[in-house]
């Protein structure tokens, strides 16, 4: 099912944290607001990637 090693998926956590924090910091200056925005951004990106994964998984099962 997964053609790469599962250890590569561990890169996801620091990558999503850094992307979300930088994205939040470019929009706000207050630390509390940055963290709140980073959490929502990380949740949105994770949800988007999960939806794409499910779509690709379904396409793989149909073929």
mmCIF file of N, CA and C in Angstrom:
data_model
loop_
_atom_site.group_PDB
_atom_site.id
_atom_site.type_symbol
_atom_site.label_atom_id
_atom_site.label_comp_id
_atom_site.label_asym_id
_atom_site.label_seq_id
_atom_site.Cartn_x
_atom_site.Cartn_y
_atom_site.Cartn_z
ATOM 1 N N UNK A 1 0.815 -1.197 0.000
ATOM 2 C CA UNK A 1 0.000 0.000 0.000
ATOM 3 C C UNK A 1 0.859 1.261 0.000
ATOM 4 N N UNK A 2 1.744 1.392 0.977
ATOM 5 C CA UNK A 2 2.629 2.553 1.013
ATOM 6 C C UNK A 2 3.957 2.134 0.402
ATOM 7 N N UNK A 3 4.390 2.854 -0.606
ATOM 8 C CA UNK A 3 5.607 2.455 -1.314
ATOM 9 C C UNK A 3 6.867 3.057 -0.703
ATOM 10 N N UNK A 4 6.729 3.888 0.333
ATOM 11 C CA UNK A 4 7.897 4.446 0.992
ATOM 12 C C UNK A 4 7.949 3.925 2.417
ATOM 13 N N UNK A 5 9.068 4.094 3.039
ATOM 14 C CA UNK A 5 9.226 3.660 4.415
ATOM 15 C C UNK A 5 8.380 4.530 5.346
ATOM 16 N N UNK A 6 7.739 3.951 6.327
ATOM 17 C CA UNK A 6 6.932 4.750 7.269
ATOM 18 C C UNK A 6 7.747 5.779 8.049
ATOM 19 N N UNK A 7 9.065 5.595 8.115
ATOM 20 C CA UNK A 7 9.880 6.579 8.829
ATOM 21 C C UNK A 7 9.902 7.923 8.103
ATOM 22 N N UNK A 8 9.656 7.914 6.800
ATOM 23 C CA UNK A 8 9.584 9.177 6.068
ATOM 24 C C UNK A 8 8.380 10.006 6.513
ATOM 25 N N UNK A 9 7.353 9.342 7.013
ATOM 26 C CA UNK A 9 6.179 10.060 7.488
ATOM 27 C C UNK A 9 6.472 10.838 8.767
ATOM 28 N N UNK A 10 7.559 10.498 9.453
ATOM 29 C CA UNK A 10 7.941 11.243 10.654
ATOM 30 C C UNK A 10 8.427 12.647 10.318
ATOM 31 N N UNK A 11 8.824 12.878 9.091
ATOM 32 C CA UNK A 11 9.215 14.223 8.673
ATOM 33 C C UNK A 11 8.012 15.157 8.617
ATOM 34 N N UNK A 12 6.817 14.586 8.584
ATOM 35 C CA UNK A 12 5.602 15.386 8.475
ATOM 36 C C UNK A 12 5.409 16.296 9.688
ATOM 37 N N UNK A 13 5.660 15.782 10.884
ATOM 38 C CA UNK A 13 5.380 16.540 12.109
ATOM 39 C C UNK A 13 6.210 17.820 12.200
ATOM 40 N N UNK A 14 7.545 17.771 12.118
ATOM 41 C CA UNK A 14 8.290 19.031 12.194
ATOM 42 C C UNK A 14 8.016 19.951 11.003
ATOM 43 N N UNK A 15 7.746 19.360 9.856
ATOM 44 C CA UNK A 15 7.460 20.176 8.679
ATOM 45 C C UNK A 15 6.149 20.938 8.846
ATOM 46 N N UNK A 16 5.114 20.278 9.313
ATOM 47 C CA UNK A 16 3.821 20.938 9.476
ATOM 48 C C UNK A 16 3.876 21.968 10.605
ATOM 49 N N UNK A 17 4.649 21.697 11.649
ATOM 50 C CA UNK A 17 4.793 22.668 12.735
ATOM 51 C C UNK A 17 5.497 23.923 12.238
ATOM 52 N N UNK A 18 6.588 23.747 11.500
ATOM 53 C CA UNK A 18 7.326 24.921 11.026
ATOM 54 C C UNK A 18 6.523 25.718 9.999
ATOM 55 N N UNK A 19 5.850 25.046 9.094
ATOM 56 C CA UNK A 19 5.037 25.755 8.097
ATOM 57 C C UNK A 19 3.922 26.536 8.777
ATOM 58 N N UNK A 20 3.253 25.910 9.729
ATOM 59 C CA UNK A 20 2.133 26.561 10.399
ATOM 60 C C UNK A 20 2.588 27.755 11.230
ATOM 61 N N UNK A 21 3.701 27.613 11.930
ATOM 62 C CA UNK A 21 4.192 28.722 12.743
ATOM 63 C C UNK A 21 4.652 29.897 11.890
ATOM 64 N N UNK A 22 5.340 29.622 10.801
ATOM 65 C CA UNK A 22 5.786 30.708 9.924
ATOM 66 C C UNK A 22 4.584 31.388 9.278
ATOM 67 N N UNK A 23 3.617 30.604 8.843
ATOM 68 C CA UNK A 23 2.420 31.174 8.236
ATOM 69 C C UNK A 23 1.662 32.039 9.237
ATOM 70 N N UNK A 24 1.553 31.567 10.480
ATOM 71 C CA UNK A 24 0.872 32.349 11.510
ATOM 72 C C UNK A 24 1.650 33.597 11.888
ATOM 73 N N UNK A 25 2.975 33.490 11.930
ATOM 74 C CA UNK A 25 3.798 34.638 12.320
ATOM 75 C C UNK A 25 3.822 35.721 11.253
ATOM 76 N N UNK A 26 3.594 35.373 10.015
ATOM 77 C CA UNK A 26 3.561 36.402 8.975
ATOM 78 C C UNK A 26 2.241 37.159 8.986
ATOM 79 N N UNK A 27 1.253 36.629 9.674
ATOM 80 C CA UNK A 27 -0.062 37.268 9.714
ATOM 81 C C UNK A 27 -0.309 38.058 10.996
ATOM 82 N N UNK A 28 0.332 37.641 12.110
ATOM 83 C CA UNK A 28 0.049 38.243 13.415
ATOM 84 C C UNK A 28 1.346 38.539 14.158
ATOM 85 N N UNK A 29 1.236 39.364 15.209
ATOM 86 C CA UNK A 29 2.401 39.665 16.034
ATOM 87 C C UNK A 29 2.258 39.128 17.452
ATOM 88 N N UNK A 30 1.050 38.903 17.916
ATOM 89 C CA UNK A 30 0.806 38.389 19.259
ATOM 90 C C UNK A 30 1.066 36.881 19.286
ATOM 91 N N UNK A 31 1.819 36.428 20.302
ATOM 92 C CA UNK A 31 2.197 35.018 20.380
ATOM 93 C C UNK A 31 0.980 34.107 20.496
ATOM 94 N N UNK A 32 0.023 34.498 21.302
ATOM 95 C CA UNK A 32 -1.182 33.670 21.480
ATOM 96 C C UNK A 32 -1.942 33.532 20.160
ATOM 97 N N UNK A 33 -2.047 34.620 19.427
ATOM 98 C CA UNK A 33 -2.741 34.592 18.136
ATOM 99 C C UNK A 33 -1.968 33.762 17.118
ATOM 100 N N UNK A 34 -0.646 33.857 17.145
ATOM 101 C CA UNK A 34 0.187 33.060 16.233
ATOM 102 C C UNK A 34 -0.034 31.571 16.482
ATOM 103 N N UNK A 35 -0.021 31.165 17.751
ATOM 104 C CA UNK A 35 -0.203 29.750 18.069
ATOM 105 C C UNK A 35 -1.597 29.257 17.697
ATOM 106 N N UNK A 36 -2.590 30.089 17.924
ATOM 107 C CA UNK A 36 -3.959 29.716 17.563
ATOM 108 C C UNK A 36 -4.082 29.566 16.045
ATOM 109 N N UNK A 37 -3.533 30.515 15.315
ATOM 110 C CA UNK A 37 -3.581 30.458 13.853
ATOM 111 C C UNK A 37 -2.761 29.278 13.337
ATOM 112 N N UNK A 38 -1.628 28.987 13.969
ATOM 113 C CA UNK A 38 -0.798 27.851 13.557
ATOM 114 C C UNK A 38 -1.536 26.535 13.764
ATOM 115 N N UNK A 39 -2.285 26.426 14.861
ATOM 116 C CA UNK A 39 -3.056 25.208 15.110
ATOM 117 C C UNK A 39 -4.125 25.018 14.035
ATOM 118 N N UNK A 40 -4.844 26.076 13.702
ATOM 119 C CA UNK A 40 -5.879 25.974 12.669
ATOM 120 C C UNK A 40 -5.271 25.671 11.302
ATOM 121 N N UNK A 41 -4.132 26.241 11.003
ATOM 122 C CA UNK A 41 -3.470 25.978 9.730
ATOM 123 C C UNK A 41 -2.991 24.527 9.660
ATOM 124 N N UNK A 42 -2.406 24.031 10.736
ATOM 125 C CA UNK A 42 -1.943 22.641 10.765
ATOM 126 C C UNK A 42 -3.115 21.682 10.612
ATOM 127 N N UNK A 43 -4.223 22.001 11.247
ATOM 128 C CA UNK A 43 -5.410 21.153 11.132
ATOM 129 C C UNK A 43 -5.944 21.164 9.702
ATOM 130 N N UNK A 44 -5.948 22.329 9.074
ATOM 131 C CA UNK A 44 -6.445 22.437 7.703
ATOM 132 C C UNK A 44 -5.554 21.658 6.737
ATOM 133 N N UNK A 45 -4.254 21.814 6.868
ATOM 134 C CA UNK A 45 -3.327 21.111 5.971
ATOM 135 C C UNK A 45 -3.420 19.602 6.176
ATOM 136 N N UNK A 46 -3.504 19.161 7.430
ATOM 137 C CA UNK A 46 -3.622 17.737 7.718
ATOM 138 C C UNK A 46 -4.911 17.165 7.142
ATOM 139 N N UNK A 47 -6.000 17.885 7.297
ATOM 140 C CA UNK A 47 -7.272 17.436 6.737
ATOM 141 C C UNK A 47 -7.231 17.355 5.224
ATOM 142 N N UNK A 48 -6.625 18.351 4.599
ATOM 143 C CA UNK A 48 -6.503 18.357 3.146
ATOM 144 C C UNK A 48 -5.681 17.172 2.661
ATOM 145 N N UNK A 49 -4.552 16.919 3.337
ATOM 146 C CA UNK A 49 -3.715 15.796 2.946
ATOM 147 C C UNK A 49 -4.416 14.464 3.178
ATOM 148 N N UNK A 50 -5.220 14.361 4.233
ATOM 149 C CA UNK A 50 -5.961 13.125 4.500
ATOM 150 C C UNK A 50 -7.007 12.882 3.417
ATOM 151 N N UNK A 51 -7.679 13.936 2.977
ATOM 152 C CA UNK A 51 -8.678 13.788 1.914
ATOM 153 C C UNK A 51 -8.016 13.341 0.617
ATOM 154 N N UNK A 52 -6.889 13.949 0.270
ATOM 155 C CA UNK A 52 -6.158 13.551 -0.938
ATOM 156 C C UNK A 52 -5.696 12.094 -0.826
ATOM 157 N N UNK A 53 -5.239 11.692 0.367
ATOM 158 C CA UNK A 53 -4.807 10.311 0.573
ATOM 159 C C UNK A 53 -5.954 9.331 0.343
ATOM 160 N N UNK A 54 -7.122 9.652 0.898
ATOM 161 C CA UNK A 54 -8.283 8.775 0.732
ATOM 162 C C UNK A 54 -8.693 8.690 -0.734
ATOM 163 N N UNK A 55 -8.678 9.805 -1.438
ATOM 164 C CA UNK A 55 -9.023 9.797 -2.868
ATOM 165 C C UNK A 55 -8.046 8.926 -3.651
ATOM 166 N N UNK A 56 -6.758 9.092 -3.397
ATOM 167 C CA UNK A 56 -5.762 8.277 -4.097
ATOM 168 C C UNK A 56 -5.873 6.799 -3.722
ATOM 169 N N UNK A 57 -6.208 6.529 -2.461
ATOM 170 C CA UNK A 57 -6.389 5.149 -2.029
ATOM 171 C C UNK A 57 -7.581 4.504 -2.743
ATOM 172 N N UNK A 58 -8.670 5.235 -2.875
ATOM 173 C CA UNK A 58 -9.840 4.727 -3.580
ATOM 174 C C UNK A 58 -9.554 4.503 -5.065
ATOM 175 N N UNK A 59 -8.817 5.412 -5.662
ATOM 176 C CA UNK A 59 -8.450 5.237 -7.068
ATOM 177 C C UNK A 59 -7.566 4.002 -7.231
ATOM 178 N N UNK A 60 -6.654 3.782 -6.282
ATOM 179 C CA UNK A 60 -5.786 2.611 -6.348
ATOM 180 C C UNK A 60 -6.585 1.322 -6.219
ATOM 181 N N UNK A 61 -7.592 1.299 -5.365
ATOM 182 C CA UNK A 61 -8.408 0.104 -5.202
ATOM 183 C C UNK A 61 -9.254 -0.181 -6.432
ATOM 184 N N UNK A 62 -9.658 0.859 -7.156
ATOM 185 C CA UNK A 62 -10.487 0.659 -8.343
ATOM 186 C C UNK A 62 -9.693 0.134 -9.533
ATOM 187 N N UNK A 63 -8.433 0.414 -9.550
ATOM 188 C CA UNK A 63 -7.603 0.014 -10.688
ATOM 189 C C UNK A 63 -7.107 -1.358 -10.546
#
